Structures are given as structure tokens and as C-alpha cells.
XYZ file of C-alpha atoms in Angstrom:
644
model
C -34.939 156.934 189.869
C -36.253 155.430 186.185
C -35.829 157.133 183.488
C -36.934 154.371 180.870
C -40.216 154.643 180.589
C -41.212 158.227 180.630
C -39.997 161.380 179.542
C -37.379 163.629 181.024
C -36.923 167.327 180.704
C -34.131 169.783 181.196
C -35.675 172.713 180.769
C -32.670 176.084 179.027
C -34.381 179.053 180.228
C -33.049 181.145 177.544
C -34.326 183.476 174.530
C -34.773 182.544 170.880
C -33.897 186.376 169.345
C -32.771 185.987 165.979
C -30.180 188.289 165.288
C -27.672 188.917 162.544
C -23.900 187.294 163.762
C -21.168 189.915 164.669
C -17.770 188.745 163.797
C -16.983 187.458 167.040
C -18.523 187.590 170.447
C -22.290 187.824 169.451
C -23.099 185.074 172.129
C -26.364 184.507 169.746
C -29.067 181.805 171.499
C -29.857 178.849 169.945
C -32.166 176.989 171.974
C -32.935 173.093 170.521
C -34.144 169.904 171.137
C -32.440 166.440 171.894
C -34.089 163.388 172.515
C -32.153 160.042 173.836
C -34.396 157.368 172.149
C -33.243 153.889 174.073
C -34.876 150.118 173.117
C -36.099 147.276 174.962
C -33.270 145.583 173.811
C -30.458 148.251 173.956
C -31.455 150.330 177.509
C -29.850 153.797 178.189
C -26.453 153.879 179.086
C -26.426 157.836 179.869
C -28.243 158.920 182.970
C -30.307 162.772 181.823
C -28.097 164.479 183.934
C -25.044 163.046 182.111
C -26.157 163.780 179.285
C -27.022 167.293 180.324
C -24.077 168.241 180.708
C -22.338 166.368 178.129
C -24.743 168.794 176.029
C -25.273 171.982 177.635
C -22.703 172.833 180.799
C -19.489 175.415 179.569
C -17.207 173.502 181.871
C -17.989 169.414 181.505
C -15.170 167.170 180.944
C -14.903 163.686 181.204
C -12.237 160.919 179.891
C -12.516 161.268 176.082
C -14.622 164.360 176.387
C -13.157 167.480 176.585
C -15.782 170.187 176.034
C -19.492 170.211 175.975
C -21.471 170.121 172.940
C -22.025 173.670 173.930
C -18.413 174.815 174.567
C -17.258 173.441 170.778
C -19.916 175.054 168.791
C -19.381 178.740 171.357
C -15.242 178.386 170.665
C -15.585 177.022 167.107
C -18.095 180.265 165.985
C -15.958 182.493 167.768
C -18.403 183.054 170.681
C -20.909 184.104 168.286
C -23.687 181.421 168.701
C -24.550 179.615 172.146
C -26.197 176.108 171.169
C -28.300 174.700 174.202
C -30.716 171.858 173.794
C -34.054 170.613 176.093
C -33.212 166.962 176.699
C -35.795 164.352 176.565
C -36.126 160.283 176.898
C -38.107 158.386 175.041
C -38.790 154.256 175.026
C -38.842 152.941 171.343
C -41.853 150.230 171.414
C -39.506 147.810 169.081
C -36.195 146.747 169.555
C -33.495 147.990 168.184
C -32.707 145.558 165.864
C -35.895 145.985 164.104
C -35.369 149.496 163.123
C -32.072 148.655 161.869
C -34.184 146.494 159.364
C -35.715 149.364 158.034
C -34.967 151.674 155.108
C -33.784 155.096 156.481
C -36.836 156.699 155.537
C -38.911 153.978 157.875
C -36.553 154.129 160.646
C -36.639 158.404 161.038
C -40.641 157.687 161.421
C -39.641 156.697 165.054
C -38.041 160.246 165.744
C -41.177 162.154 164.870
C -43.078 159.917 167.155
C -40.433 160.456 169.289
C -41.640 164.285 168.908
C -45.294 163.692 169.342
C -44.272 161.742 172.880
C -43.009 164.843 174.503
C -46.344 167.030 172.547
C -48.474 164.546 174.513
C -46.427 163.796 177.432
C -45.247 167.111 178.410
C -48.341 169.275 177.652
C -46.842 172.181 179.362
C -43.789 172.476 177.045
C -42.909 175.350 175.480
C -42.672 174.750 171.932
C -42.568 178.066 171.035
C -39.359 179.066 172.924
C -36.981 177.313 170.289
C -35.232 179.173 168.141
C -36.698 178.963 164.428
C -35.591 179.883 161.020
C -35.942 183.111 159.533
C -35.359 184.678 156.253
C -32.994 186.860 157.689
C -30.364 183.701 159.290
C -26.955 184.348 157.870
C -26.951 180.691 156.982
C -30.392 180.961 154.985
C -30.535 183.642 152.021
C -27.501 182.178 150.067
C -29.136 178.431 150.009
C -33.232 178.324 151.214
C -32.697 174.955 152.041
C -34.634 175.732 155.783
C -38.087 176.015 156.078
C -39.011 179.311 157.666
C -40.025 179.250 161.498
C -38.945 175.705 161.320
C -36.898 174.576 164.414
C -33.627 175.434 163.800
C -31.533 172.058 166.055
C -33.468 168.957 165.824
C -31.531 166.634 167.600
C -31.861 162.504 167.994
C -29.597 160.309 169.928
C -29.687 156.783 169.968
C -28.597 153.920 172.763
C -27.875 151.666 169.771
C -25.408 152.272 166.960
C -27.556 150.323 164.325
C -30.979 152.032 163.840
C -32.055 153.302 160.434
C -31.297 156.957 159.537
C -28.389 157.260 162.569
C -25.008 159.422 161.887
C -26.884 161.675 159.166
C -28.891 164.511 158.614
C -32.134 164.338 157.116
C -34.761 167.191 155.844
C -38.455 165.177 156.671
C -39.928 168.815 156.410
C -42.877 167.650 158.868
C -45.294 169.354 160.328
C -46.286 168.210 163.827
C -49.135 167.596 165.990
C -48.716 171.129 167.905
C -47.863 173.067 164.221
C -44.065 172.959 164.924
C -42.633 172.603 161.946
C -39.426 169.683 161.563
C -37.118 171.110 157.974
C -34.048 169.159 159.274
C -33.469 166.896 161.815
C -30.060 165.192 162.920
C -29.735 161.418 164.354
C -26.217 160.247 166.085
C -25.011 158.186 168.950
C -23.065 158.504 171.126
C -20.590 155.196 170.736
C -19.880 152.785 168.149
C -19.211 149.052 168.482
C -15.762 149.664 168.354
C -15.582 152.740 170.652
C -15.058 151.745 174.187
C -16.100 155.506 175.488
C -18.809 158.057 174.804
C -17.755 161.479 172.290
C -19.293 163.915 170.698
C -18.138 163.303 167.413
C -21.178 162.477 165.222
C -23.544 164.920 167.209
C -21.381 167.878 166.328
C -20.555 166.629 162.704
C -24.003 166.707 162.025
C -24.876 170.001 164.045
C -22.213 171.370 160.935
C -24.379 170.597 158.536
C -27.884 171.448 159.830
C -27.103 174.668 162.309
C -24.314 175.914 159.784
C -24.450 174.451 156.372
C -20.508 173.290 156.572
C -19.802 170.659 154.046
C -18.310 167.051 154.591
C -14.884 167.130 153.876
C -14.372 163.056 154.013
C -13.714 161.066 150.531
C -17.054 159.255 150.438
C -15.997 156.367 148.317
C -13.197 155.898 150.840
C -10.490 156.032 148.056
C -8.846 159.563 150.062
C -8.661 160.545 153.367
C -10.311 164.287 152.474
C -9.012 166.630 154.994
C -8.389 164.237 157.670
C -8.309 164.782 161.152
C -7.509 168.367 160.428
C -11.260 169.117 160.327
C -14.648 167.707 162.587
C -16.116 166.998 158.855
C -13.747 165.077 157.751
C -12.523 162.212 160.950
C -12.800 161.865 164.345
C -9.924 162.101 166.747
C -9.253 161.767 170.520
C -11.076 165.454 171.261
C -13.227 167.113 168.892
C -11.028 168.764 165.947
C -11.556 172.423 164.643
C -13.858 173.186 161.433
C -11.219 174.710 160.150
C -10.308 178.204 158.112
C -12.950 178.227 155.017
C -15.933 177.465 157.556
C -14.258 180.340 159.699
C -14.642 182.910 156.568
C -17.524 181.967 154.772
C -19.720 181.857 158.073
C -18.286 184.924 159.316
C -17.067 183.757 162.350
C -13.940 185.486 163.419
C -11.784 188.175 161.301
C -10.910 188.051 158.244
C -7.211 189.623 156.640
C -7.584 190.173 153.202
C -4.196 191.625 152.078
C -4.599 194.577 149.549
C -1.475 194.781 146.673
C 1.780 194.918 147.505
C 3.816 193.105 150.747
C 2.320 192.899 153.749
C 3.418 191.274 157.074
C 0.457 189.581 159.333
C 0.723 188.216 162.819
C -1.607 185.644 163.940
C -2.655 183.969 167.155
C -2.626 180.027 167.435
C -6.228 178.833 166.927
C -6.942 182.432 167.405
C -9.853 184.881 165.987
C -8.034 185.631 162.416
C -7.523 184.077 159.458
C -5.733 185.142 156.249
C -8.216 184.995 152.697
C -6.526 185.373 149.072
C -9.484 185.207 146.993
C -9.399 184.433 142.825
C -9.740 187.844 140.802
C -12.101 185.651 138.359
C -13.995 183.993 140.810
C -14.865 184.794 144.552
C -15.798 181.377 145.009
C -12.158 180.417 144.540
C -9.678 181.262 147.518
C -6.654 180.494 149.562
C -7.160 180.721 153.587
C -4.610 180.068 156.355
C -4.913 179.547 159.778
C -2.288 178.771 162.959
C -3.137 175.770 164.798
C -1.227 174.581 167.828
C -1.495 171.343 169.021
C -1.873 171.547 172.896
C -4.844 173.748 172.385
C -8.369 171.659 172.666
C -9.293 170.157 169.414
C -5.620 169.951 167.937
C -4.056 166.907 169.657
C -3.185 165.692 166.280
C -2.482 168.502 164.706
C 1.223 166.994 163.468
C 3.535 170.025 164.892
C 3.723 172.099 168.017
C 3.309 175.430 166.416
C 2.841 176.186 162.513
C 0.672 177.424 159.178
C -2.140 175.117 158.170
C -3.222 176.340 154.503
C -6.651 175.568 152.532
C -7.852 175.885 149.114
C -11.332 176.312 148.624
C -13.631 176.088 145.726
C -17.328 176.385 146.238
C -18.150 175.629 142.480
C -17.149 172.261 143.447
C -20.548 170.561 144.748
C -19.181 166.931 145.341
C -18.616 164.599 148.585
C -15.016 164.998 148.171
C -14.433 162.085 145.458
C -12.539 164.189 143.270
C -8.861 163.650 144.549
C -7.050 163.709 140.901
C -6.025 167.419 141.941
C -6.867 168.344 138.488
C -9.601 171.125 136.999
C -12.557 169.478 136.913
C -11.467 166.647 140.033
C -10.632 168.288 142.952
C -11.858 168.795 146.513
C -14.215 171.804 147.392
C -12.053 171.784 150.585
C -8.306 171.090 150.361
C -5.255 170.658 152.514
C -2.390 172.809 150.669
C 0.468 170.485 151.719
C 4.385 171.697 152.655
C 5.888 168.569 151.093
C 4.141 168.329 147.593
C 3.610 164.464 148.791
C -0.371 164.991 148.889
C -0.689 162.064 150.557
C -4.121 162.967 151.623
C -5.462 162.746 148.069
C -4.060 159.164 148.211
C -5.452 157.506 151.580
C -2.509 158.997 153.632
C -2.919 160.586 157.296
C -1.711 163.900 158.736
C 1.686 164.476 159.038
C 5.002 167.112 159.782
C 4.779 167.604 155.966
C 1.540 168.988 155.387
C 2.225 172.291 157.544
C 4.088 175.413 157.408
C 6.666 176.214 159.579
C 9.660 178.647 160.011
C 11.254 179.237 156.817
C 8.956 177.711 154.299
C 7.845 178.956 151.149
C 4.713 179.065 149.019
C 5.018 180.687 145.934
C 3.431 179.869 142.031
C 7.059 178.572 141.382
C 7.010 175.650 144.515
C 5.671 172.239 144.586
C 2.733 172.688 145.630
C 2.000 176.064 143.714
C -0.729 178.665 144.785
C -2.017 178.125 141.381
C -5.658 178.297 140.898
C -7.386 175.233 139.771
C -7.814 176.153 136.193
C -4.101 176.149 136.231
C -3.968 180.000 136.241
C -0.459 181.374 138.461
C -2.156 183.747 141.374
C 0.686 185.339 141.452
C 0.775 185.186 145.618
C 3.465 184.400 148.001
C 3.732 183.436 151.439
C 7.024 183.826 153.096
C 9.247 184.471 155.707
C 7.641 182.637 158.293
C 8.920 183.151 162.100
C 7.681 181.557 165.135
C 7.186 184.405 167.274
C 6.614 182.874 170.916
C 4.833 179.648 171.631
C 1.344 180.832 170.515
C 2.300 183.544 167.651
C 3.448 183.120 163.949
C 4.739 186.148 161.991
C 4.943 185.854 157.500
C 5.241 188.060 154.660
C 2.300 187.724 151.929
C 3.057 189.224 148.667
C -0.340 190.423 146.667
C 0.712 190.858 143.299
C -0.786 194.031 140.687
C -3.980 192.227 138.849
C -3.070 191.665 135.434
C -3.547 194.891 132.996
C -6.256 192.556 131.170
C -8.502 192.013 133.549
C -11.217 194.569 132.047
C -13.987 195.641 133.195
C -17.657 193.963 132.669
C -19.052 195.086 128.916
C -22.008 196.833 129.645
C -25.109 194.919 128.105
C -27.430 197.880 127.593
C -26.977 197.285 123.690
C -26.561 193.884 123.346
C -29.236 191.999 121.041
C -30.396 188.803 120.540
C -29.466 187.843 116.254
C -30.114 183.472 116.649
C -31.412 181.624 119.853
C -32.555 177.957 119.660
C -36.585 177.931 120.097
C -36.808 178.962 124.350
C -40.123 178.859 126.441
C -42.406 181.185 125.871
C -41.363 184.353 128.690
C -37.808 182.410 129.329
C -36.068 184.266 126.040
C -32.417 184.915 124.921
C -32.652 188.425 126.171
C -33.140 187.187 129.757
C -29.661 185.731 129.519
C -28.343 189.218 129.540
C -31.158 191.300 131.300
C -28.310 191.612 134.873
C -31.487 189.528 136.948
C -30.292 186.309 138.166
C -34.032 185.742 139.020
C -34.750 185.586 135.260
C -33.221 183.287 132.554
C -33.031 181.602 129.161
C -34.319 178.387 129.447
C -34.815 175.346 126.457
C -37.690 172.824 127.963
C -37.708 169.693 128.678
C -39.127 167.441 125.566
C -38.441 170.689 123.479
C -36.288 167.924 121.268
C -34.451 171.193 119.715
C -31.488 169.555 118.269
C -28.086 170.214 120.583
C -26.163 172.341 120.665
C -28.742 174.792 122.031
C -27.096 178.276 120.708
C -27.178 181.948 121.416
C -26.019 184.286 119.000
C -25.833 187.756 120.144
C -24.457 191.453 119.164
C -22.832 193.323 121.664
C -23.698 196.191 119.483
C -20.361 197.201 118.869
C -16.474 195.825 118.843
C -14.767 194.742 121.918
C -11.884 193.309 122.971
C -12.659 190.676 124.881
C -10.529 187.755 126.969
C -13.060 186.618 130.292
C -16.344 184.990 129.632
C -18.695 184.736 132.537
C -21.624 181.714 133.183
C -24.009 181.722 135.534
C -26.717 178.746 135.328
C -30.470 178.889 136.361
C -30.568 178.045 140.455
C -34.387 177.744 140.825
C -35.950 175.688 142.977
C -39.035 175.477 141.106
C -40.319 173.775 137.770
C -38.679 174.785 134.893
C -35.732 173.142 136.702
C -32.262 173.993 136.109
C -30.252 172.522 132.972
C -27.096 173.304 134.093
C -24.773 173.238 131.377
C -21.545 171.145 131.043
C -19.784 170.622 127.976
C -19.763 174.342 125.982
C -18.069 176.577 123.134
C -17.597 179.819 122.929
C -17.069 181.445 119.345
C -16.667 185.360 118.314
C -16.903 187.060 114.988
C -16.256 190.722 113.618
C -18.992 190.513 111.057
C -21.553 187.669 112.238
C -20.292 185.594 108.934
C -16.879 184.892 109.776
C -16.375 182.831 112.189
C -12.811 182.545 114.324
C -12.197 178.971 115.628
C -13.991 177.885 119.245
C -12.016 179.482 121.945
C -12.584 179.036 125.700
C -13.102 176.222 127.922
C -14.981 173.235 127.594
C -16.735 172.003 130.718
C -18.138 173.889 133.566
C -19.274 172.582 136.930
C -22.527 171.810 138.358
C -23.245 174.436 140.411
C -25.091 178.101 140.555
C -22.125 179.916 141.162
C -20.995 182.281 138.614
C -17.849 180.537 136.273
C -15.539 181.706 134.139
C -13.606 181.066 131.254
C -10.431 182.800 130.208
C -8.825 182.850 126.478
C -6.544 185.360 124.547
C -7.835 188.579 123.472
C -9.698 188.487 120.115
C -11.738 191.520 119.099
C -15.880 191.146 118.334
C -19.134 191.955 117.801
C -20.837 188.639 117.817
C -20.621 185.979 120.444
C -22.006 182.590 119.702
C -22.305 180.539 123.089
C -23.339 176.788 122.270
C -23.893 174.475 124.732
C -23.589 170.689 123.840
C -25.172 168.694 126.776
C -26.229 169.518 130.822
C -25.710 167.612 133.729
C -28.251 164.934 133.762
C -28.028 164.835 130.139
C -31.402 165.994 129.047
C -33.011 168.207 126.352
C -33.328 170.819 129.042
C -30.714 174.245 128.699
C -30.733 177.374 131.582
C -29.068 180.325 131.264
C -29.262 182.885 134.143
C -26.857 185.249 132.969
C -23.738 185.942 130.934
C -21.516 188.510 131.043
C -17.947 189.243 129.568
C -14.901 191.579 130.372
C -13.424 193.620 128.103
C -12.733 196.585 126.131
C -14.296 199.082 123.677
C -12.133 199.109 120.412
C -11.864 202.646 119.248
C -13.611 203.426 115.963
C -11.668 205.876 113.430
C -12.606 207.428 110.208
C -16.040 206.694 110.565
C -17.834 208.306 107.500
C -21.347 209.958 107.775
C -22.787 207.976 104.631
C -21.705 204.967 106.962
C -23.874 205.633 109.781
C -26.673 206.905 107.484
C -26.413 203.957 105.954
C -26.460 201.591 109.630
C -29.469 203.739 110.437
C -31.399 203.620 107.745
C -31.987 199.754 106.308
C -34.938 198.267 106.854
C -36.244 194.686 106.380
C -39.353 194.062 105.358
C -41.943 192.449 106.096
C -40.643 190.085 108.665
C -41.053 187.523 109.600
C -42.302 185.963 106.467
C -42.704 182.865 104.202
C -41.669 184.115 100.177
C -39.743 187.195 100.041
C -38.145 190.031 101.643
C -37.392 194.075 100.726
C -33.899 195.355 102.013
C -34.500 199.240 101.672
C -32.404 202.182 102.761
C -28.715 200.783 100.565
C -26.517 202.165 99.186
C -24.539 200.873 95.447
C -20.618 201.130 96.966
C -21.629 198.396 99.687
C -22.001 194.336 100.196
C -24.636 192.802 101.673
C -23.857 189.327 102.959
C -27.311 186.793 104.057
C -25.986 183.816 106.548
C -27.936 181.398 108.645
C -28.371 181.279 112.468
C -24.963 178.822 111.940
C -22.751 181.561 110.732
C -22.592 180.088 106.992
C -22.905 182.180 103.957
C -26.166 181.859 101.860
C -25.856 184.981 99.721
C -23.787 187.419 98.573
C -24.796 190.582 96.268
C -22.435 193.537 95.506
C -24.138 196.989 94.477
C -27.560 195.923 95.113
C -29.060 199.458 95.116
C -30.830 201.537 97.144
C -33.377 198.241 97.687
C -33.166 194.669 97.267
C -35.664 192.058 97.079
C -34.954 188.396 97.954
C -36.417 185.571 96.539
C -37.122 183.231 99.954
C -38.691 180.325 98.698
C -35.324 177.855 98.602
C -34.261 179.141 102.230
C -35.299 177.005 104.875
C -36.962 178.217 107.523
C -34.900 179.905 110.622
C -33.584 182.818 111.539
C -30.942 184.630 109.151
C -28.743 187.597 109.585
C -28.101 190.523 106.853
C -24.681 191.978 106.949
C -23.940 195.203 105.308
C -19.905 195.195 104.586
C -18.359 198.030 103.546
C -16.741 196.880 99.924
C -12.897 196.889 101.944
C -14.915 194.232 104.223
C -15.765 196.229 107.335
C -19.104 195.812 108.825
C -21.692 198.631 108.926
C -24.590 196.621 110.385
C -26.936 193.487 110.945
C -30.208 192.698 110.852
C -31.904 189.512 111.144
C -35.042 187.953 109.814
C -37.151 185.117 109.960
C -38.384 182.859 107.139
C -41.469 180.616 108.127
């Protein structure tokens, strides 16, 4: 029988429910579409019901091939999602060396008419029984990067290794013929030049990405070897490798141990359902995850020992193809290989090796090489120890969860914070809405605002804190005003809003809309001046989504009455204003203090009365602050004002 010149259908009778993913064993649908595009000049190699079952049947092997499309994705979500695809053929009318003439963009225009082929072809298709985005996909709230009741698996294959737009997933977001709606679509082959068999490599790399948003975890510049053959995102291998323990956790596939305080011993299975999770205090985003792999199971042929530990540091702030192999704060891998012998030959072009995995006896404290340090060089404080190879499939180790630091406070509540100073926002995107506890809302300085950098708040937490943990979390929206993430920063506190201590805290963040931190000693304050001196991209644009900061209330003593009279009863007048101003409601034992939005001391008057009236027409106009100071130097209150 041909198969060249007309279109071929295996029909999946299954359903397209949408429901939420258990941890393990919801056997969730996922019905697709794959269609084997061949060329006049490169005709199909793999017979439909070959590729069938290369795609769809539980129990297909063949030399090189040692589970089904269908079988990975089923064992690698921990049974919770069965992927099945409707194959088709189609005939491309060039040959394949023309569309590997064309720019990417060009050549995926042959997959939608690819699409249209089986719409016109195959009237009596049933479009509507693939599976579809929804709003409630576990893989869709977090990121809305899928259109909703688009199809969810999109998949091309090619006869030829060349073709345009091949070995990558791209988002199109087309609409077709028949209303079906295209967000992602995924093209791969089946063999390259230098492959003398057929695997599934490419086909299920990509299904990572567009069925299950999992990263790449290959050095894209080629200067590292990323995570190696120890994940399907990173290389390919003789079977079809694991995704590994982060994809495990943050997709919710399998269980998850998350050891409380104290010591704890934990069993796990080889390639099994469980993995272990030590997450950062500061950050979520930030966490430790082990896994046992053994290397006669399917997938692990080169995992580099019989039986042992493989351990993983995550950090999802880090939004980079892997590049970053310095191993240092700001240059590290989202994904990386924790690795036994301190050699990380990874980070330097090495392969997988005895050294990189735990076995009996090993240790991993803050105090080996490597550490379980955090990235910001922070000591975690965790250990792993005490590892025994129970039987051939079963390791046994001691973790050791260590009391969180007394410091780590609690968040300030921001009830009775204020805006004092903000550099000029757009109008409905003000200071406030940096503090407001709404991610959806945020503080944003335009583009072609040309307010000169840095782009400041200056706010009053209404009272004194102690404070040591700083908390950014940029603008993520996905519509105009765009983001202006910020990079390089400064964070400065005062008692008074006039004094100033020197810039504490860190000094870059990451591009990303995860919430980051910044630690520093404890200093106590009232004011917090936040200044950001560029954004990624290196516009005029600033975003501020929210801030927030841990610490403690300072206990007041000896507060006098007159004090609080005094807080409660000055008033500025009028404001804003162009010439002068009326400070009412003094008293003659105090100081008041007038500063700029900067911090820096304008005026000073001792014993000014019961009112004051200052002369504005040598003050520039901005925003200044008032300070009544107790004549010892203690603050009472601020007020600001604004001089046109």
C-alpha cells in the first residue's frame, strides 16, 4: 500500500477531560496530533503503523527504542498523564532542501498547511476530540503562555533532518481553517545524519517544553555540558533519560518528602515515586531535591553507578539557557548537578561520571566541598548523611533540618506604611501600589518619562523596626506598560528621614517575576529609601509589584503625652504650593528639621513656636519632608510637602 501521497489516520478513541493531576496514578488523557511530513526528495522511511506504535502502543520496543512515546511521558509523570497522538502523512510540494533555505518562520508555514491537508482531506475528523487548554491546567495559571482551548500536543515530524523550524518548539498562535486554534506546536525527526537508527529523543525533548513547561537544561553556547545525560533536556543517550527530580516536584508528579526540623531518616525506591525537597527559608524558588537512580532501570543506562543519590539544586529566579556555569550568585544554572567530588566538571564541558553521585558513606554538609550553601552564599544549615544501600533497589540516609535562624522575622505589616518621595510614576501606577499586598497592581516609571535614574521610593513604615530581609517582586504583566524589571539597586534606612545610614543590601537582582530577596544585618528604621539604578534592557522604564520586609517592632518607652499631642496635631499648610508654607500645631522645646526627597538637610529651626512660616521661594521644586525632633534628637513625626 502507498502512503505518500495521501493522508493516513490512526484514529485514539479516547476522552479529552481536563482534570486537575493527582500525585501519581491520575492516568489523565491527552489526546494530540502528529503529522509525518516526507519530500519529493527525502520519501518516508517509517511505514504509519511503525510509527504508530513508536508513538502510541505501552509495550513497543525496537533496537534503540525502548519505550513508546507514550510509555516515557506515562512513567516519567508518574502515571499521571497518558499522551496519545492521531497520526497523519502528508507530501510537502517542495523538496526538502528548499525549506531548509528558509528562515524558521517560512519553513513552520508548511506545518499549518500541513494542518489544513488533513481539515480538507479528512472531512470527517474529529477536531474537537483533542484535548485543549484550559485555565484550570496545572501547567497554565503560574505562566499563561497557552492559549485557552488551544490544542494542547501539536506534533510535526519530518523525513529530513534539515527543514526550517525542526528540533524546536514554536508558539505560531494560529487559528485554522476549522477554528482550531495552534498556541504551540513542536517539529522533530526522527534521525540525524549521523544517527544510523530511529529514537525518540527530540520528539520527547520538545513534548517537555510544550505539554509540561520543563526547561532546557543544555549550555546553549556549548561552553558546559548542563546536566548532561542525567536529564532528556539536557543530551541524548542510548534510551531516553529521566527528567529528573525538580521537574518531578514542581509538576507534581510523584511525592514529595519535605523533612520538618530536626533528624529524620528517609528510604527511597530507585527511580521510584519520591523525592526528597529542602527548600530556601528566603525564597521558595530556591531548593535542594534528591532522587535514587539505578542504572539497569529504562532511561538510566548511563547513569555512572549501579545504585546511588543523584542531588539537584534548583533556582527558578534564574531565567537563562543554562550559560551561566561560573557557579557564582548571579551565574549559575536554574538546574544543577550537586556533584560528590567537588570536580564540577559539568560546569566545564565534562561528562557524567562515579564522582558526581552519592553513595554509601558520603557526606553533604555546609562544611564539604561542594556545600549545600544557597547561591547567595548563605550556609542552609542541612545535612545529608549516613547513606546505606539497603538492597539492590533501596537507599536509606539521615537528613538533618536545622532550627531557622531566630532572625528570620516575620513580614512588617504595611497597613501604615506611607509614601514621603517617589520619582514622578504614571498616572494610577503610584508608590502606594508598591505596597498595596496585590501583585496585580504596581509602581511603574514610563517609558520616555526621562526622570533622571535612580528612580526612588521613600517610604515610612509608620513606626521603628528592626529590620534584616528585604523582599522584591517586579511587575510580570503581559500587557503594555511592560515590565522594567530592575537590576542594579540600593537599599538605604533612616531613624529620622534626615539621617541617612550607608547603602546596605545587595546590588543586583535577576530577571525574573519571582519574588527576591536581600539579606543585611539588623539596623533599626522608620524610613526605607529603595533606589533603583538601571533595568534589564536598560531603559527609562521602572516596575515595582510589591515590596515587603521582615522584621520587628522596636518597643517604644517613656513616651510623653505632649509627644503624641504634638505628632497629632501639626499641620502643613496649604500644600502643595509655589511661595510659602504654615507649620501649625508646635510646640517651643522641639526641632523641626526640612530635607529634600534626597535625604539632605535644607533647614533647621529650634523653638519655632506654636507656628512657623517658611519662606519657599529659593527651594526648588520637589517633594520635601518636615521632621519634628525632639531637642535630645528623637523623632516625633514627618510630614511632607510639595513646592511647585
Amino acid at each position: 500500500m502507498l502512503y505518500k501521497n495521501f493522508l493516513f489516520t490512526c484514529l485514539v478513541l479516547i476522552t479529552s477531560s481536563q482534570v486537575l493531576s493527582a500525585q501519581t496514578d491520575a492516568n489523565i488523557p491527552i489526546r494530540g496530533i502528529c503529522i509525518y511530513i516526507d519530500y519529493p526528495d527525502a520519501p518516508s522511511t517509517v511505514s504509519p503503523q511503525r510509527l504508530d506504535s513508536l508513538m502510541n502502543d505501552l509495550s513497543y520496543q525496537e533496537p534503540f527504542v525502548n519505550r513508546s512515546f507514550r510509555k516515557y511521558w506515562l512513567q516519567e509523570t508518574r502515571r499521571n498523564f497518558d499522551v496519545q497522538h492521531d497520526i497523519f502523512y502528508f507530501t510537502a510540494p517542495e523538496p526538502a532542501s528548499y525549506y531548509a533555505s528558509v528562515p524558521w518562520y517560512e519553513g513552520i508555514e508548511l506545518w499549518r498547511d500541513a494542518l489544513e491537508a488533513v481539515i480538507t482531506n479528512t472531512p470527517s475528523y474529529d477536531w474537537t476530540s483533542l484535548s485543549t487548554w484550559t485555565a484550570a491546567d496545572p501547567f497554565n495559571p503560574e505562566h499563561p503562555n497557552h492559549s485557552i482551548n488551544a490544542i494542547k500536543s501539536v506534533i510535526i515530524l519530518s523525513s529530513d533532518y534539515e527543514p526550517a523550524g525542526l528540533g524546536a518548539t514554536h508558539q505560531p498562535d494560529w487559528t485554522l481553517s476549522n477554528g482550531s486554534v495552534i498556541s504551540k506546536i513542536q517539529g522533530s525527526a526522527l534521525q540525524s545524519p549521523w544517527e544510523n537508527t530511529l529514537n525518540l529523543f527530540v520528539i520527547c525533548h520538545e513534548s517537555g517544553h510544550a505539554l509540561f513547561g520543563i526547561p532546557d537544561t543544555y549550555d546553549y553556547d556549548g561552553s558546559s555540558s548542563g546536566t548532561a545525560k542525567y536529564s532528556i533536556m539536557s543530551a541524548q543517550g542510548p534510551d531516553l533519560e529521566p527528567v529528573g527530580a525538580p521537574f518531578l516536584y514542581q509538576n507534581h508528579w510523584g511525592y514529595t518528602i519535605e523533612p520538618s526540623l530536626g533528624t529524620h531518616t528517609i528510604t527511597l525506591k530507585a527511580d521510584g515515586d519520591s523525592v526528597v525537597i529542602f527548600k530556601n527559608i528566603h525564597d521558595p524558588n530556591e531548593f535542594i531535591s534528591i532522587e535514587a537512580r539505578k542504572n539497569s532501570t529504562t532511561g538510566n543506562s548511563l547513569f555512572p553507578v549501579p545504585l546511588g543519590l543523584l542531588i539537584w539544586h534548583t533556582d527558578k529566579k534564574v531565567h537563562t539557557g543554562n550559560s551561566l556555569e561560573d557557579r557564582t550568585q548571579f551565574a549559575h544554572y536554574q538546574n544543577s548537578i550537586v556533584q560528590k567530588d567537588g570536580l564540577f566538571e559539568l560546569e566545564s564541558g565534562g561528562s557524567v561520571n562515579a564522582g558526581d553521585i552519592y553513595v554509601e558513606g558520603d557526606l553533604l554538609s555546609d562544611n564539604t566541598t561542594p556545600s549545600v550553601h544557597w547561591w547567595s552564599g548563605e550556609a542552609s544549615g542541612i545535612q545529608v548523611k549516613e547513606i546505606q544501600l539497603i538492597d539492590s533497589v533501596t537507599i536509606q540516609f539521615k537528613v538533618v533540618i536545622p532550627d531557622v535562624h531566630t532572625d528570620h522575622f516575620e513580614y512588617i505589616p504595611k497597613e501604615n506604611w506611607s509614601i514621603i518621595a517617589e520619582t514622578q510614576p504614571l498616572a494610577g501606577f503610584e508608590g502606594t501600589k508598591a505596597f498595596d499586598g496585590d501583585l496585580t497592581t504596581y509602581y511603574h516609571v514610563p517609558y520616555g518619562s526621562n526622570q533622571p535614574r535612580p528612580h526612588e521610593l521613600l517610604i515610612d513604615l509608620g513606626t521603628e523596626y528592626e529590620i534584616n530581609e528585604f523582599y522584591y517582586t517586579a511587575n510580570d504583566n503581559f500587557s503594555p506598560p511592560w515590565e522594567g524589571r530592575i537590576k542594579d539597586f540600593e537599599l538605604s534606612f533612616s531613624a529620622d528621614s534626615i539621617n541617612w545610614e550607608s547603602p546596605i543590601g545587595e546590588s543586583e537582582f535577576f530577571f525574573t517575576e519571582y519574588t527576591q530577596y536581600a539579606l543585611f544585618p539588623k539596623t533599626i528604621a522608620r524610613y526605607i529609601r529603595f533606589s533603583a539604578f538601571n533595568t534589564y534592557g536598560d531603559d527609562d522604564r521602572t516596575s515595582i509589584a510589591e515590596i515587603d520586609l521582615r522584621g520587628k517592632l522596636v518597643e517604644i518607652s517613656n513616651v510623653f503625652e505632649p509627644e503624641q499631642t504634638i505628632a497629632n496635631s501639626i499641620k502643613i499648610s496649604p500644600n502643595p504650593t509655589s511661595e510659602s508654607i504654615v507649620i501649625g500645631g508646635l510646640s517651643n522645646d522641639i526641632v523641626l528639621r526640612v530635607s529634600n526627597a534626597n535625604g539632605l538637610l535644607v533647614s533647621e529651626i529650634e523653638n519655632p513656636g506654636e507656628s512657623f512660616t517658611i519662606n519657599l521661594n529659593h527651594y526648588p521644586p520637589g517633594t520635601y519632608i518636615v521632621s519634628a525632633l525632639e531637642k535630645g534628637g528623637k523623632l516625633i513625626t514627618s510630614k511632607k510637602f510639595v513646592k511647585n
